[in-house]
Coordinates of C-alpha atoms and ligand atoms in Angstrom, one line a residue:
X1 CA 0.0 0.0 0.1
X2 CA 3.1 2.2 0.3
X3 CA 3.6 4.9 -2.3
X4 CA 5.2 4.1 -5.6
X5 CA 8.9 5.3 -4.6
X6 CA 9.1 3.3 -1.1
X7 CA 11.9 1.2 -0.7
X8 CA 11.9 -0.7 2.5
X9 CA 15.6 -1.2 3.3
X10 CA 17.5 -2.8 6.2
X11 CA 16.2 -0.8 9.1
X12 CA 14.4 2.1 7.4
X13 CA 12.1 3.0 4.7
X14 CA 13.0 5.4 1.8
X15 CA 10.6 7.2 0.2
X16 CA 11.2 9.3 -2.9
X17 CA 15.0 8.1 -2.0
X18 CA 14.8 9.9 1.7
X19 CA 15.4 8.2 4.7
X20 CA 12.0 8.3 6.8
X21 CA 14.1 7.8 10.0
X22 CA 15.8 11.1 9.1
X23 CA 12.5 12.9 8.1
X24 CA 11.3 11.7 11.6
X25 CA 14.5 13.1 13.4
X26 CA 14.6 16.2 11.6
X27 CA 10.8 17.4 11.6
X28 CA 9.3 15.2 14.2
X29 CA 6.2 13.0 14.4
X30 CA 3.4 12.9 13.7
X31 CA 4.1 14.1 10.2
X32 CA 2.7 13.8 6.6
X33 CA 5.3 12.5 4.3
X34 CA 4.3 12.9 0.6
X35 CA 5.8 11.2 -2.7
X36 CA 5.9 14.4 -4.6
X37 CA 7.0 12.5 -8.1
X38 CA 4.2 10.0 -7.5
X39 CA 1.7 13.0 -6.9
X40 CA 3.2 14.9 -10.1
X41 CA 2.8 11.4 -12.0
X42 CA -0.8 10.8 -10.8
X43 CA -1.6 14.1 -11.9
X44 CA -0.4 13.8 -15.2
X45 CA -2.1 10.4 -15.7
X46 CA -5.4 12.0 -14.3
X47 CA -5.2 14.3 -17.3
X48 CA -4.2 11.8 -19.9
X49 CA -6.5 9.2 -18.7
X50 CA -9.5 11.7 -19.7
X51 CA -7.9 14.1 -22.8
X52 CA -6.5 11.0 -24.7
X53 CA -10.4 10.0 -24.8
X54 CA -12.1 13.4 -24.8
X55 CA -9.8 16.3 -25.6
X56 CA -12.2 18.8 -24.0
X57 CA -11.8 17.8 -20.3
X58 CA -10.5 19.8 -17.4
X59 CA -9.4 17.9 -14.4
X60 CA -10.1 20.0 -11.2
X61 CA -8.7 18.8 -8.0
X62 CA -11.0 18.7 -5.6
X63 CA -8.8 21.0 -3.3
X64 CA -10.9 19.7 0.1
X65 CA -8.9 16.5 -0.2
X66 CA -5.8 18.1 0.3
X67 CA -6.3 21.6 1.2
X68 CA -2.7 23.0 1.4
X69 CA -1.3 25.5 -0.9
X70 CA 1.7 23.4 -1.6
X71 CA -0.2 20.5 -2.9
X72 CA -2.7 22.7 -5.0
X73 CA -0.2 24.5 -6.3
X74 CA 2.0 21.4 -7.6
X75 CA -1.1 20.2 -9.3
X76 CA -1.6 23.5 -10.8
X77 CA 2.1 23.2 -12.1
X78 CA 0.7 19.8 -13.6
X79 CA -2.1 21.7 -15.4
X80 CA -5.1 20.8 -13.4
X81 CA -7.8 22.9 -12.3
X82 CA -9.8 23.5 -9.0
X83 CA -13.0 22.8 -7.2
X84 CA -13.1 25.0 -4.1
X85 CA -15.8 25.2 -1.6
X86 CA -16.4 28.4 -0.4
X87 CA -14.2 31.7 0.2
X88 CA -11.6 29.8 2.2
X89 CA -10.6 27.2 -0.5
X90 CA -11.0 29.8 -2.9
X91 CA -8.2 31.9 -1.2
X92 CA -6.0 28.8 -0.8
X93 CA -6.3 28.0 -4.4
X94 CA -5.1 31.7 -5.5
X95 CA -2.5 31.6 -3.1
X96 CA -1.3 28.3 -5.2
X97 CA -1.4 30.1 -8.4
X98 CA -4.5 28.6 -9.7
X99 CA -5.7 30.7 -12.7
X100 CA -9.5 31.7 -12.0
X101 CA -10.8 30.5 -15.0
X102 CA -9.9 26.7 -14.1
X103 CA -11.5 27.4 -10.6
X104 CA -15.3 25.9 -10.1
X105 CA -16.8 27.0 -6.5
X106 CA -19.1 24.3 -5.0
X107 CA -21.1 24.6 -1.9
X108 CA -24.7 23.5 -0.8
X109 CA -24.8 26.5 1.7
X110 CA -22.9 29.3 0.1
X111 CA -22.9 32.7 1.8
X112 CA -22.8 35.8 0.3
X113 CA -19.3 36.4 1.2
X114 CA -18.6 33.0 -0.8
X115 CA -20.1 34.1 -3.6
X116 CA -18.7 37.5 -3.5
X117 CA -15.3 36.1 -3.6
X118 CA -16.2 34.0 -6.4
X119 CA -17.2 37.1 -8.6
X120 CA -14.3 39.1 -7.5
X121 CA -11.7 36.6 -8.2
X122 CA -13.8 36.1 -11.7
X123 CA -13.7 31.9 -11.5
X124 CA -14.4 30.0 -14.3
X125 CA -17.9 28.8 -13.1
X126 CA -20.0 29.0 -9.9
X127 CA -22.0 25.4 -9.2
X128 CA -25.7 26.8 -8.1
X129 CA -26.4 24.4 -5.4
X130 CA -30.1 25.7 -5.0
X131 CA -32.7 28.6 -5.7
X132 CA -31.2 30.8 -2.8
X133 CA -27.6 30.7 -4.9
X134 CA -29.8 32.0 -7.9
X135 CA -31.3 34.9 -5.8
X136 CA -27.4 35.3 -4.3
X137 CA -25.9 35.5 -7.7
X138 CA -28.2 37.8 -9.0
X139 CA -28.3 40.3 -6.1
X140 CA -24.6 40.0 -6.2
X141 CA -23.3 39.9 -9.8
X142 CA -22.6 43.1 -11.7
X143 CA -21.3 41.2 -15.1
X144 CA -22.3 38.1 -16.8
X145 CA -21.6 35.0 -14.1
X146 CA -21.3 32.0 -15.7
X147 CA -22.8 29.1 -13.7
X148 CA -23.1 25.0 -13.7
X149 CA -26.5 23.5 -12.1
X150 CA -26.1 21.0 -9.7
X151 CA -28.4 18.0 -10.4
X152 CA -29.0 15.5 -7.3
X153 CA -29.4 12.5 -9.7
X154 CA -31.4 10.1 -7.2
X155 CA -28.5 7.7 -7.0
X156 CA -27.4 5.7 -3.8
X157 CA -24.0 5.3 -4.2
X158 CA -22.6 2.3 -2.8
X159 CA -20.4 3.8 0.1
X160 CA -20.5 4.6 3.6
X161 CA -23.5 6.9 4.3
X162 CA -21.8 10.0 4.8
X163 CA -20.0 9.9 1.6
X164 CA -23.1 9.5 -0.3
X165 CA -24.1 12.7 -2.0
X166 CA -26.3 11.8 -4.7
X167 CA -29.1 10.0 -3.4
X168 CA -32.8 11.3 -2.9
X169 CA -32.9 13.4 0.1
X170 CA -29.4 14.2 -0.2
X171 CA -28.8 18.1 0.8
X172 CA -26.6 18.9 -2.2
X173 CA -28.3 20.1 -5.7
X174 CA -31.4 20.1 -6.8
X175 CA -33.8 17.2 -7.5
X176 CA -34.3 16.2 -11.2
X177 CA -37.9 17.3 -11.1
X178 CA -36.9 20.5 -10.0
X179 CA -34.2 21.2 -12.3
X180 CA -36.5 22.5 -15.3
X181 CA -37.9 25.4 -12.8
X182 CA -34.5 26.1 -11.7
X183 CA -33.2 26.6 -15.0
X184 CA -36.3 28.8 -15.9
X185 CA -35.6 30.6 -12.8
X186 CA -32.1 31.3 -14.2
X187 CA -32.9 32.2 -17.6
X188 CA -34.7 34.9 -16.2
X189 CA -31.5 36.2 -14.9
X190 CA -29.7 38.5 -17.5
X191 CA -26.4 38.4 -15.6
X192 CA -26.5 34.5 -15.0
X193 CA -25.2 32.5 -17.9
X194 CA -25.9 28.6 -17.6
X195 CA -23.5 26.7 -19.1
X196 CA -24.2 23.3 -18.0
X197 CA -25.0 20.7 -15.1
X198 CA -23.1 18.9 -12.6
X199 CA -23.5 15.9 -11.0
X200 CA -21.2 14.4 -8.1
X201 CA -22.7 10.8 -6.3
X202 CA -20.3 10.5 -3.5
X203 CA -16.7 9.5 -2.7
X204 CA -14.9 6.0 -2.4
X205 CA -17.1 5.0 -5.3
X206 CA -15.8 1.5 -7.1
X207 CA -18.7 0.6 -8.7
X208 CA -18.5 2.3 -12.0
X209 CA -22.1 1.6 -13.1
X210 CA -23.2 4.4 -10.7
X211 CA -21.1 7.0 -12.6
X212 CA -22.8 6.0 -15.6
X213 CA -26.1 6.3 -14.0
X214 CA -25.3 9.8 -13.3
X215 CA -24.7 10.5 -16.7
X216 CA -27.7 8.7 -17.9
X217 CA -29.6 10.8 -15.2
X218 CA -28.3 14.3 -16.7
X219 CA -29.2 13.2 -20.1
X220 CA -33.2 12.8 -19.4
X221 CA -32.9 16.6 -18.9
X222 CA -32.3 19.6 -21.2
X223 CA -28.8 19.6 -23.2
X224 CA -26.3 22.0 -22.2
X225 CA -22.4 22.0 -23.7
X226 CA -20.7 21.5 -20.5
X227 CA -20.7 18.6 -18.2
X228 CA -19.3 18.5 -14.3
X229 CA -19.2 14.8 -13.4
X230 CA -17.6 15.4 -10.0
X231 CA -15.2 13.2 -8.5
X232 CA -15.8 10.1 -6.3
X233 CA -13.3 7.4 -7.6
X234 CA -12.3 5.0 -4.7
X235 CA -9.1 3.9 -4.0
X236 CA -7.7 0.7 -1.9
X237 CA -6.5 1.4 1.6
X238 CA -5.4 -2.4 2.5
X239 CA -4.6 -5.1 0.7
X240 CA -7.8 -7.0 -0.9
X241 CA -9.8 -3.6 -1.5
X242 CA -10.7 -3.3 -5.3
X243 CA -8.7 -1.4 -7.6
X244 CA -10.0 0.5 -10.2
X245 CA -7.5 2.4 -12.2
X246 CA -8.3 5.9 -13.4
X247 CA -7.8 4.9 -17.0
X248 CA -11.2 2.5 -16.5
X249 CA -13.0 5.4 -14.4
X250 CA -12.0 7.8 -17.7
X251 CA -13.2 5.1 -20.3
X252 CA -16.4 4.4 -18.4
X253 CA -17.1 8.1 -17.7
X254 CA -16.3 9.3 -21.3
X255 CA -18.3 6.2 -22.8
X256 CA -21.3 7.2 -21.1
X257 CA -21.1 10.9 -22.3
X258 CA -20.3 9.9 -25.5
X259 CA -23.8 7.9 -25.8
X260 CA -25.8 10.0 -23.3
X261 CA -24.9 13.7 -24.1
X262 CA -23.0 13.7 -27.2
X263 CA -19.0 13.8 -28.3
X264 CA -18.6 17.3 -28.9
X265 CA -19.5 18.5 -25.0
X266 CA -17.1 20.3 -22.6
X267 CA -16.2 17.8 -19.5
X268 CA -15.2 18.6 -16.2
X269 CA -14.1 16.2 -13.6
X270 CA -13.4 16.8 -9.9
X271 CA -11.0 13.9 -8.5
X272 CA -10.2 14.4 -5.2
X273 CA -9.3 11.0 -2.8
X274 CA -8.1 9.2 -5.9
X275 CA -5.5 11.5 -7.0
X276 CA -4.0 12.4 -3.8
X277 CA -4.5 9.4 -1.2
X278 CA -2.1 6.9 -2.0
X279 CA 0.9 9.2 -2.4
X280 CA 1.0 10.2 1.2
X281 CA 1.9 8.2 4.4
X282 CA 1.8 9.4 8.0
X283 CA 4.7 8.9 10.4
X284 CA 4.1 8.4 14.0
X285 CA 6.5 7.1 16.9
X286 CA 5.4 4.2 19.2
X287 CA 5.2 6.2 22.8
X288 CA 3.8 3.3 24.9
X289 CA 2.8 -0.2 24.9
X290 CA 0.1 -1.8 27.2
X291 CA -0.4 -5.3 27.9
X292 CA -3.8 -6.6 29.0
X293 CA -6.9 -8.2 27.3
X294 CA -5.7 -6.5 24.5
X295 CA -2.0 -5.2 23.4
X296 CA -2.3 -1.4 22.9
X297 CA 0.3 0.2 20.9
X298 CA -0.1 3.9 21.1
X299 CA 2.0 6.5 18.9
X300 CA 2.0 9.9 19.2
X301 CA -0.6 11.2 16.8
X302 CA -4.2 9.3 16.2
X303 CA -7.8 11.3 15.7
X304 CA -6.0 14.7 15.7
X305 CA -4.5 13.7 12.4
X306 CA -6.7 11.3 11.0
X307 CA -10.3 11.2 11.5
X308 CA -10.9 8.6 8.7
X309 CA -11.1 5.5 11.3
X310 CA -13.4 7.4 13.5
X311 CA -15.9 8.8 10.9
X312 CA -16.0 6.4 8.0
X313 CA -14.7 3.2 9.8
X314 CA -12.0 3.6 7.4
X315 CA -9.4 0.8 7.5
X316 CA -5.7 1.4 7.2
X317 CA -2.6 -1.3 6.9
X318 CA 0.4 0.3 9.3
X319 CA 3.8 -1.3 9.0
X320 CA 6.5 -0.7 11.7
X321 CA 9.6 0.7 10.1
X322 CA 12.4 -1.3 9.2
X323 CA 10.7 -4.7 10.8
X324 CA 9.8 -5.7 7.4
X325 CA 9.9 -9.6 8.6
X326 CA 9.4 -11.6 11.8
X327 CA 7.0 -12.7 14.0
X328 CA 4.0 -10.7 14.5
X329 CA 1.4 -9.7 17.1
X330 CA -2.2 -8.7 16.8
X331 CA -2.7 -5.4 18.4
X332 CA -5.0 -2.3 18.9
X333 CA -3.1 0.7 17.1
X334 CA -4.6 3.5 19.1
X335 CA -3.6 7.4 19.3
X336 CA -2.9 9.8 21.9
X337 CA -6.4 11.1 22.3
X338 CA -8.9 10.8 25.3
X339 CA -11.2 8.7 23.7
X340 CA -11.8 4.7 23.4
X341 CA -12.8 5.4 19.8
X342 CA -9.3 7.0 18.9
X343 CA -8.2 3.6 17.5
X344 CA -6.0 4.2 14.0
X345 CA -6.4 0.5 13.1
X346 CA -8.1 -2.2 15.3
X347 CA -6.7 -5.9 15.5
X348 CA -3.9 -5.2 12.7
X349 CA -0.6 -7.4 12.5
X350 CA 2.4 -5.5 13.5
X351 CA 6.0 -7.1 13.7
X352 CA 7.3 -6.6 17.2
X353 CA 6.3 -3.2 17.7
X354 CA 8.5 -1.4 20.5
X355 CA 8.5 1.8 22.3
X356 CA 10.3 4.2 20.0
X357 CA 10.0 2.3 16.8
X358 CA 8.6 4.5 13.7
X359 CA 5.2 3.1 12.6
X360 CA 4.1 4.5 8.8
X361 CA 0.1 4.1 7.9
X362 CA 0.1 4.4 4.1
X363 CA -2.7 6.1 1.8
X364 CA -3.4 8.9 4.1
X365 CA -2.9 11.7 1.5
X366 CA -6.8 12.5 1.2
X367 CA -8.5 14.5 3.6
X368 CA -6.3 13.5 6.8
X369 CA -4.8 16.9 6.4
X370 CA -7.7 18.2 5.7
X371 CA -9.7 17.4 8.8
X372 CA -6.7 17.4 11.4
X373 CA -7.4 19.3 14.5
X374 CA -6.5 20.4 17.8
X375 CA -8.2 17.8 19.8
X376 CA -6.2 17.5 23.2
X377 CA -4.0 20.1 22.3
X378 CA -2.7 18.4 19.3
X379 CA -0.1 20.9 17.2
X380 CA -1.3 20.0 13.7
X381 CA 1.1 17.7 12.0
X382 CA 3.8 19.0 9.3
X383 CA 3.7 18.1 5.4
X384 CA 7.1 17.0 3.9
X385 CA 7.8 16.2 0.4
X386 CA 10.2 14.1 -0.7
X387 CA 11.8 13.6 -4.0
X388 CA 15.0 12.7 -5.4
X389 CA 16.5 12.1 -2.3
X390 CA 15.7 15.8 -1.0
X391 CA 13.1 16.0 1.9
X392 CA 11.4 19.4 2.0
X393 CA 9.2 20.8 4.4
X394 CA 6.2 21.8 2.6
X395 CA 3.8 23.0 5.7
X396 CA 5.5 23.4 9.1
X397 CA 4.2 21.9 12.2
X398 CA 1.6 24.3 14.2
X399 CA 3.4 25.9 17.1
X400 CA 2.0 26.3 20.9
X401 CA 2.1 29.9 20.1
X402 CA -0.4 29.3 17.3
X403 CA -2.5 27.1 19.5
X404 CA -3.1 30.0 21.5
X405 CA -3.0 32.8 19.2
X406 CA -6.9 33.4 18.6
X407 CA -7.5 33.4 22.1
X408 CA -8.7 37.1 22.4
X409 CA -8.7 36.8 26.3
X410 CA -5.2 35.7 27.0
X411 CA -2.9 38.3 27.9
X412 CA -4.8 41.1 26.7
X413 CA -3.8 44.2 28.0
X414 CA -7.4 45.5 28.4
Ligands
LLP501 N1 -16.6 17.2 -5.9 C1 -17.7 17.4 -5.2 C2 -18.7 18.1 -5.4 C3 -17.4 16.8 -4.0 O1 -18.3 17.1 -3.1 C4 -16.6 16.0 -3.5 C5 -16.2 15.5 -2.3 C6 -15.7 15.7 -4.5 C7 -15.7 16.2 -5.9 C8 -14.1 15.0 -4.7 O2 -14.6 13.3 -4.1 P1 -13.5 12.4 -4.1 O3 -12.9 12.3 -5.7 O4 -12.4 12.7 -3.2 O5 -14.4 11.2 -3.7 N2 -14.5 14.1 4.4 C9 -14.9 12.8 3.7 C10 -14.7 12.7 2.4 C11 -16.0 13.8 2.0 C12 -16.0 13.9 0.4 C13 -16.9 15.3 0.1 N3 -17.2 15.4 -1.4 C14 -13.6 11.7 4.2 O6 -12.8 12.5 4.8 O7 -13.3 10.5 3.5

């Protein structure tokens, strides 16, 4: 499950030609360690997979999967557009050097501030998620504003319920039966130009039929020149998980588009997880081990830097760095946070874990940095990019001063 450049060696792990032990000593743990070459190659692979079949495709990185200027900037360098939610992610994409024309803004509850920020930046398209978005854009726009309309296609995708977004009753988009009214409403607005439709059915989806069904649902509606099919492709987290390549995803999506919508439409896709998840590991150090009914191996991070197990029951496949072979113990790999739910991996086989060992958890490149938090005063972890034997800090670790920085009362003179 390790990133492509990973080489397990005697007593260490090389990533992008860099020693993980050295990285851990230099930058501390927990740390997000990212294989930069793999990320660049993945970005090109995603672009090629689509443009080789449908040249008029823009791959927009769903920046929510890794809202760091360093990561977005690298993907911008590789020619990708950006999908942002609200003014905050827009600010990050702009700071990363994204061309505003290649940005689409989402949000099921966009505020005036979000819409104003999109208008000020002159982004490519705002994705209208409901009737109130239309009212807000109409009230704020001073020039013709291109939009897409997000359709809720009524597809219950096969994924964790929190990650399914396209079903009947979803909070996202406009149900198919209300779409004609939304189109009519937009057409009455001289400063809103409806370019096309959008559908995103959820995240961590392996059933390609469901993506095709979303395209078919869009085809029941009036035709447009632009279709944005969202993201959602699943990635393997542990051995035995399904593997669906981006090439297969692209082939099925493009085939469905050509069949149902026409070969001449402009296409957008918004992969997040599938682009970034496999290129990163999180490095931890084992702090303590307790033997009892179960063996608890506790590391110096946990739900502060990875909420996936607690929120979505996501499984990971951790490894003790340098102990690539040998007798294993079945343990609870737990974090340092004050709740029993802070389990990184339950019932996992680790090779001779000892206090002080480094543990890597692969496939943490999506949504872990995103949802990191300060639970128990945890400092948010740094991001280290590794490439050609050079490890460089992309995001530094948070400081204790920063932890207190927003407290208006602390040390206030008045
Ligand atoms: N486009 C839209 C409109 C989305 O809402 C999302 C994800 C994507 C694209 C990217 O989907 P992806 O390719 O990453 O599956 N916090 C959750 C993930 C929520 C995903 C939300 N929307 C997690 O930690 O797993």
